[in-house]
Each structure stands twice: as structure tokens, then as C-alpha cells.
mmCIF file of C-alpha atoms in Angstrom:
data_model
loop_
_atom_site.group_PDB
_atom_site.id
_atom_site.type_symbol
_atom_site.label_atom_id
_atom_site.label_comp_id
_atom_site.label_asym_id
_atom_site.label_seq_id
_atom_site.Cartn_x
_atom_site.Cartn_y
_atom_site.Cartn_z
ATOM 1 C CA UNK A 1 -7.385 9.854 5.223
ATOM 2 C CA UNK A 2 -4.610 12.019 6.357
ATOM 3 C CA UNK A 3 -1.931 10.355 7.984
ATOM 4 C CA UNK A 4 -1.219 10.862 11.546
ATOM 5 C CA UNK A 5 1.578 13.270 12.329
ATOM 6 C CA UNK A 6 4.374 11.615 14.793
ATOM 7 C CA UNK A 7 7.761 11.587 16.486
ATOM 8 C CA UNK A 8 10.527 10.351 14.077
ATOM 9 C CA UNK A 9 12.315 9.265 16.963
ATOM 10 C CA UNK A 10 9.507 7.454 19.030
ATOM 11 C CA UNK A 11 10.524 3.686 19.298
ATOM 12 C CA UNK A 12 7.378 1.447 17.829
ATOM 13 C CA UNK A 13 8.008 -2.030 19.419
ATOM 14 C CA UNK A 14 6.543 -4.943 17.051
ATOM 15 C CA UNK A 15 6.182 -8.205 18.094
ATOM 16 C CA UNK A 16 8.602 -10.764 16.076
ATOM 17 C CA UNK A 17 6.255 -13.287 16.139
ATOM 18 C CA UNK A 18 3.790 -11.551 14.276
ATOM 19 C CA UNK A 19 6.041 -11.578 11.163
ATOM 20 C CA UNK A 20 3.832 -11.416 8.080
ATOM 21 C CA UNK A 21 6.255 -10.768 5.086
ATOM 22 C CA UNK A 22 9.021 -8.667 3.477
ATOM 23 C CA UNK A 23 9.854 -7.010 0.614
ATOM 24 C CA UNK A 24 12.335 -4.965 -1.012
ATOM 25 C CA UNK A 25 12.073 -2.130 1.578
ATOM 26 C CA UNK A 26 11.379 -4.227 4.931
ATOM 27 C CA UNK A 27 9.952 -6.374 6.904
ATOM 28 C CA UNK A 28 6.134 -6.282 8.311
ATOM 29 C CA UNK A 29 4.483 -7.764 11.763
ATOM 30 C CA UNK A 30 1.517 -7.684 12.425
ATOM 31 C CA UNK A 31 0.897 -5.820 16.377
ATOM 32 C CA UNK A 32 -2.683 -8.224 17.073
ATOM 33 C CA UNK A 33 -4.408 -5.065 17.036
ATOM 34 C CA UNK A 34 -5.906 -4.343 13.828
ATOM 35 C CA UNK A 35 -2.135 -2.521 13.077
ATOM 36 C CA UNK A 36 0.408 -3.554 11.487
ATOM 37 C CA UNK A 37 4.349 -2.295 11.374
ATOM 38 C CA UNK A 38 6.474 -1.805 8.713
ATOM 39 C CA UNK A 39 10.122 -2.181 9.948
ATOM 40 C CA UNK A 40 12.370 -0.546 6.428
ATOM 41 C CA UNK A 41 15.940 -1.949 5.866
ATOM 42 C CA UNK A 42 16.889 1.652 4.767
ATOM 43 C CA UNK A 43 18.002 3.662 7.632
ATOM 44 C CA UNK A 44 18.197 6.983 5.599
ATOM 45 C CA UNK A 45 14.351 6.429 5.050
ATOM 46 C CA UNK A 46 12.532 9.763 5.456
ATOM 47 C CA UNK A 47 9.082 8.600 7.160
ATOM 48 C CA UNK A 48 7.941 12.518 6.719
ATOM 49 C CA UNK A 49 8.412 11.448 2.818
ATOM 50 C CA UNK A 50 6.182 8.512 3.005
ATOM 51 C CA UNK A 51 3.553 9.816 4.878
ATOM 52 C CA UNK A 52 3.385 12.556 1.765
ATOM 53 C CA UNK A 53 3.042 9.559 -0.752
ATOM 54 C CA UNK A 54 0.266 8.294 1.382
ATOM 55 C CA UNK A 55 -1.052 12.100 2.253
ATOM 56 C CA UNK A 56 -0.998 12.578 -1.943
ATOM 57 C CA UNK A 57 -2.712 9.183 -3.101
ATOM 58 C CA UNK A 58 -5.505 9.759 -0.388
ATOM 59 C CA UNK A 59 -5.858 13.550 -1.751
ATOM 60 C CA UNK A 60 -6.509 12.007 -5.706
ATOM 61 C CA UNK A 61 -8.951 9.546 -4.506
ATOM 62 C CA UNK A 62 -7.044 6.018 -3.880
ATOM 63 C CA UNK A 63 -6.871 4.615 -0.772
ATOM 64 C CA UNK A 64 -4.185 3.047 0.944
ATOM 65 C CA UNK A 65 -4.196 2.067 4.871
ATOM 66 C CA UNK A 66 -3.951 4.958 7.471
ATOM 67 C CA UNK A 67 -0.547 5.765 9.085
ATOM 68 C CA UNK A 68 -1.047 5.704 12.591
ATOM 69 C CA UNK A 69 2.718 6.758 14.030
ATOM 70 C CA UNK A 70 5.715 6.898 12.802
ATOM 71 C CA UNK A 71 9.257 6.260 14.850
ATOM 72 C CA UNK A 72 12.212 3.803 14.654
ATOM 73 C CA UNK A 73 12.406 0.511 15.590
ATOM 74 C CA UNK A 74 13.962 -1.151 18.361
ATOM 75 C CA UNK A 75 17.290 -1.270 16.249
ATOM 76 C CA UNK A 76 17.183 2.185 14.888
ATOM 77 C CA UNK A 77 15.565 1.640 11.882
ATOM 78 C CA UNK A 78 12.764 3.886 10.413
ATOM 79 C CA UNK A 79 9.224 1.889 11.236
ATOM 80 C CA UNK A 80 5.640 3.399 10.462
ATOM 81 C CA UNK A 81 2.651 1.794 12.070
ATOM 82 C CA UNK A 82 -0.624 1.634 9.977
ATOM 83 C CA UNK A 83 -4.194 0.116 9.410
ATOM 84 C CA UNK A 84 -3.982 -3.554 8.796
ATOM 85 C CA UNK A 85 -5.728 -4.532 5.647
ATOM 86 C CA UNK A 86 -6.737 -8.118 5.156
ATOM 87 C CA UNK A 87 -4.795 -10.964 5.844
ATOM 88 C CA UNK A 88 -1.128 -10.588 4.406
ATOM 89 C CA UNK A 89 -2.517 -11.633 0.903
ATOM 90 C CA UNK A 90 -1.732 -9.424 -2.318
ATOM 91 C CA UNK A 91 -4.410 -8.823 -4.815
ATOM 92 C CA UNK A 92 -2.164 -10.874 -7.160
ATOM 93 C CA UNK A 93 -2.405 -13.783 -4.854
ATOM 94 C CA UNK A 94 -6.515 -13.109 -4.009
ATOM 95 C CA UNK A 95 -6.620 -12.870 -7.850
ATOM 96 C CA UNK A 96 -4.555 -16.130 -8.425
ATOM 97 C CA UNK A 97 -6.614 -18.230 -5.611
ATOM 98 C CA UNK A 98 -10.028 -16.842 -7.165
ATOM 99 C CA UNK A 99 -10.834 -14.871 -4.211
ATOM 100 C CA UNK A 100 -12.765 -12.229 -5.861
ATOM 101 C CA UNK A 101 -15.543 -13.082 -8.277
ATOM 102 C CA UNK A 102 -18.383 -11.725 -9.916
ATOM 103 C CA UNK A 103 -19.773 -8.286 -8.843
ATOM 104 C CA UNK A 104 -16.583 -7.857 -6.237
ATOM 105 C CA UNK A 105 -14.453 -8.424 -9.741
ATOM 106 C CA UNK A 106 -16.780 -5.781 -11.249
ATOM 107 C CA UNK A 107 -16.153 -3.334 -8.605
ATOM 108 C CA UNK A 108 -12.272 -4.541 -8.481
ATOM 109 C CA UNK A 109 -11.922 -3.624 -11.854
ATOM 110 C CA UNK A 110 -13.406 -0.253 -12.267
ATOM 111 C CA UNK A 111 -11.522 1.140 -9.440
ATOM 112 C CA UNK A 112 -8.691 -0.337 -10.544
ATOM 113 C CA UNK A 113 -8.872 1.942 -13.489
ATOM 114 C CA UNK A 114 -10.210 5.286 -11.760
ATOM 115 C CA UNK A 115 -7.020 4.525 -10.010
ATOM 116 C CA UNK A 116 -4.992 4.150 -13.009
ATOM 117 C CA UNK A 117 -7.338 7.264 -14.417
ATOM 118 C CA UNK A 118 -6.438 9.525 -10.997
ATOM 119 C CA UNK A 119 -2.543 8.980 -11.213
ATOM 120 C CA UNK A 120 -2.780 9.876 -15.140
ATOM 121 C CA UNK A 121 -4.477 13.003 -13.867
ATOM 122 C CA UNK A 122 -2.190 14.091 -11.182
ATOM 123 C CA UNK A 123 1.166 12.855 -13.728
ATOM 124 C CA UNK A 124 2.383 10.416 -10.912
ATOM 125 C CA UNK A 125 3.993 7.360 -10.958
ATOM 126 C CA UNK A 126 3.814 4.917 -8.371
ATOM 127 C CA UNK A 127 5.485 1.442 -7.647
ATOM 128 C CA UNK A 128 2.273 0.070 -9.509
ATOM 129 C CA UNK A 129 2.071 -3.753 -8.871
ATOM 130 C CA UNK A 130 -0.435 -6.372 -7.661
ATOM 131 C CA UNK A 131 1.791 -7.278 -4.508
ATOM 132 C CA UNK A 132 1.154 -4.061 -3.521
ATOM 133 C CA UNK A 133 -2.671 -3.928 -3.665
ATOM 134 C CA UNK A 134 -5.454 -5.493 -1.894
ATOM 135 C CA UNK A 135 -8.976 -5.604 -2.015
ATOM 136 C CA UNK A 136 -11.051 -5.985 1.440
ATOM 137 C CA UNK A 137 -14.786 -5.386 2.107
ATOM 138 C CA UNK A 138 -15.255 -4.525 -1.825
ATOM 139 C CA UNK A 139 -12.486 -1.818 -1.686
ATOM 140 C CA UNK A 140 -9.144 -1.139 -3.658
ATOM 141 C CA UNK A 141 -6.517 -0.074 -1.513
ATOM 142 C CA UNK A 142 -2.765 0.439 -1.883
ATOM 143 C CA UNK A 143 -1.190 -1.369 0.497
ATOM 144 C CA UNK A 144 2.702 0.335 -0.544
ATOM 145 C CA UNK A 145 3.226 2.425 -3.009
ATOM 146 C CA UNK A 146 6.936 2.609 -2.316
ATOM 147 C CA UNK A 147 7.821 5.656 -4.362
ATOM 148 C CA UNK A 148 5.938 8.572 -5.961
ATOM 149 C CA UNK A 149 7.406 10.184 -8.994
ATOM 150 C CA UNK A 150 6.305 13.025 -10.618
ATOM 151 C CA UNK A 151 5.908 11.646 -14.069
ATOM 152 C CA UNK A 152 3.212 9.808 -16.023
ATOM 153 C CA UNK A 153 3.036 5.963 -15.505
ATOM 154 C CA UNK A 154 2.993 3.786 -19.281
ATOM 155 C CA UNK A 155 -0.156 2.792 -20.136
ATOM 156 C CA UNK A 156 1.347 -0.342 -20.742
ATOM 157 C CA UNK A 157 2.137 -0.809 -16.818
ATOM 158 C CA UNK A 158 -1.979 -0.642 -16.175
ATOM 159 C CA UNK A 159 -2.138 -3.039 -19.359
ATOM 160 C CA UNK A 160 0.099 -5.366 -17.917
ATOM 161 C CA UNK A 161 -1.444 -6.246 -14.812
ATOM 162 C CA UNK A 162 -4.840 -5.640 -15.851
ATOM 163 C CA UNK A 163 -4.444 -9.333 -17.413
ATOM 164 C CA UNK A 164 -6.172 -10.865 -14.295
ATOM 165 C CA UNK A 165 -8.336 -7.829 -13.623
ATOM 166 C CA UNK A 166 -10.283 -7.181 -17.091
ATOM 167 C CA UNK A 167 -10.008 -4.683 -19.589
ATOM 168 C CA UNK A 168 -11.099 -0.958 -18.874
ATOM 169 C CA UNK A 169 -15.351 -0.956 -18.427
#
């Protein structure tokens, strides 16, 4: 899916009590609407950047959620609002609680690795980590794939967190 085009400027209000997590780059609430805002600590943040990354993983086959609008937040900071995906759980933790069994842990694992396979393809690298996936409804998706680099990702980075997955099929 293509992401939304927006207003850089347009103020996305989140509500502070929806607080889900944060992470290196911000914060994320969820809006009780099936959305979800990501509020980023950066203010020099280009959101017409990260809509790309998500614009160029979509185009190569591996999903992430749908940008809805991009602004600022209430403070000034750069915000994007997008698809909410599950609960707030990783894939690490889904994987770590036993979540995903059997057939779904089939499935998991062979798109994990056409996923792996597509960024070897295109020669991008991606902030490729478990905390950044999830899998809902018997789908992969990346939830934040940070950065994009134009350069191949070590085969030893799929390796690593394929412990918990399973080896290629």
C-alpha cells in the first residue's frame, strides 16, 4: 500500500492516555480508532523520508502498516499516523509467549525469509529486528523499519533472529 500523501505541518493530536510504548525514535499512542501515532524525539525527522521507506518495502513485497497522515505533534515534533497492527506486542515477544504455533509458525517463517530474500534482491538494509515485526491474521508485517540503506543486509543478521523462527524452508 502506498502511503497517504499529507501536510508536514498539520498538527495530529494523540491521546496521552493511549500510550503504548517507545523506542529509540519516539513514543507511540494508540488514537482508539484502529490508528495509531508515532510521536519521533527527532525534530529534524523528514516524514517525506519515511513514507519512502514504507512506499519502497511495500513496492518489494513486505508489508508494513499504512501511513495514514503525516504532521507534527502538539509540541512541534514530526508525528505520522498509521494502521494499528495487533496489540503493542513484537514478534519477539509473540514468539517468546508462544503465540504463534504450528501452521501460523509455518507461514511466519517462510515469509520471514521471502522478506529476507526481497531486501537481498533490492540490496537494502533495514533496521532488521524482532521488536520491529509483528505477525496478525497469519501475516508478516514491519511494524518500523527505522532506516533504509542502500546496501546488502549480513546474512548473519537473518541468521540471528531466525533462532526462534526456524531455519530457511
Amino acid at each position: 500500500m502506498k502511503a497517504e500523501a499529507g501536510e508536514p505541518n498539520k498538527i495530529l493530536k494523540v491521546k496521552k492516555e493511549g500510550y503504548i510504548d517507545a523506542g529509540d525514535e519516539g513514543k507511540v499512542y494508540s488514537n482508539g480508532d484502529g490508528s495509531v501515532t508515532k510521536i519521533y524525539h527527532d525534530n529534524s525527522r523528514n516524514m517525506e523520508s519515511v513514507k519512502a521507506i514504507y512506499d519502497k518495502l511495500n513496492s518489494i513485497g513486505i508489508r508494513t502498516p499504512k501511513i495514514l497522515e503525516v504532521g507534527k505533534s502538539e509540541e512541534g515534533l514530526p508525528a505520522m499516523r498509521m494502521e494499528q497492527i495487533g496489540d503493542g506486542d513484537s514478534l519477539r515477544m509473540q514468539l517468546m509467549m508462544r503465540e504463534i504455533m504450528g501452521k501460523d509458525l509455518a507461514s511466519l517463517r517462510q515469509q520471514y525469509w521471502a522478506y529476507a530474500d526481497a531486501l537481498k534482491q533490492a540490496n537494502l538494509r533495514i533496521d532488521w529486528n524482532l521488536k520491529n515485526m509483528r505477525f496478525e491474521n497469519g501475516k508478516l508485517y514491519i511494524l518500523d523499519p527505522s532506516f533504509m540503506k542502500n546496501e546488502p543486509t549480513s546474512d548473519a543478521t537473518y541468521n540471528m533472529f531466525a533462532s526462534m523462527i526456524g531455519p530457511r524452508p
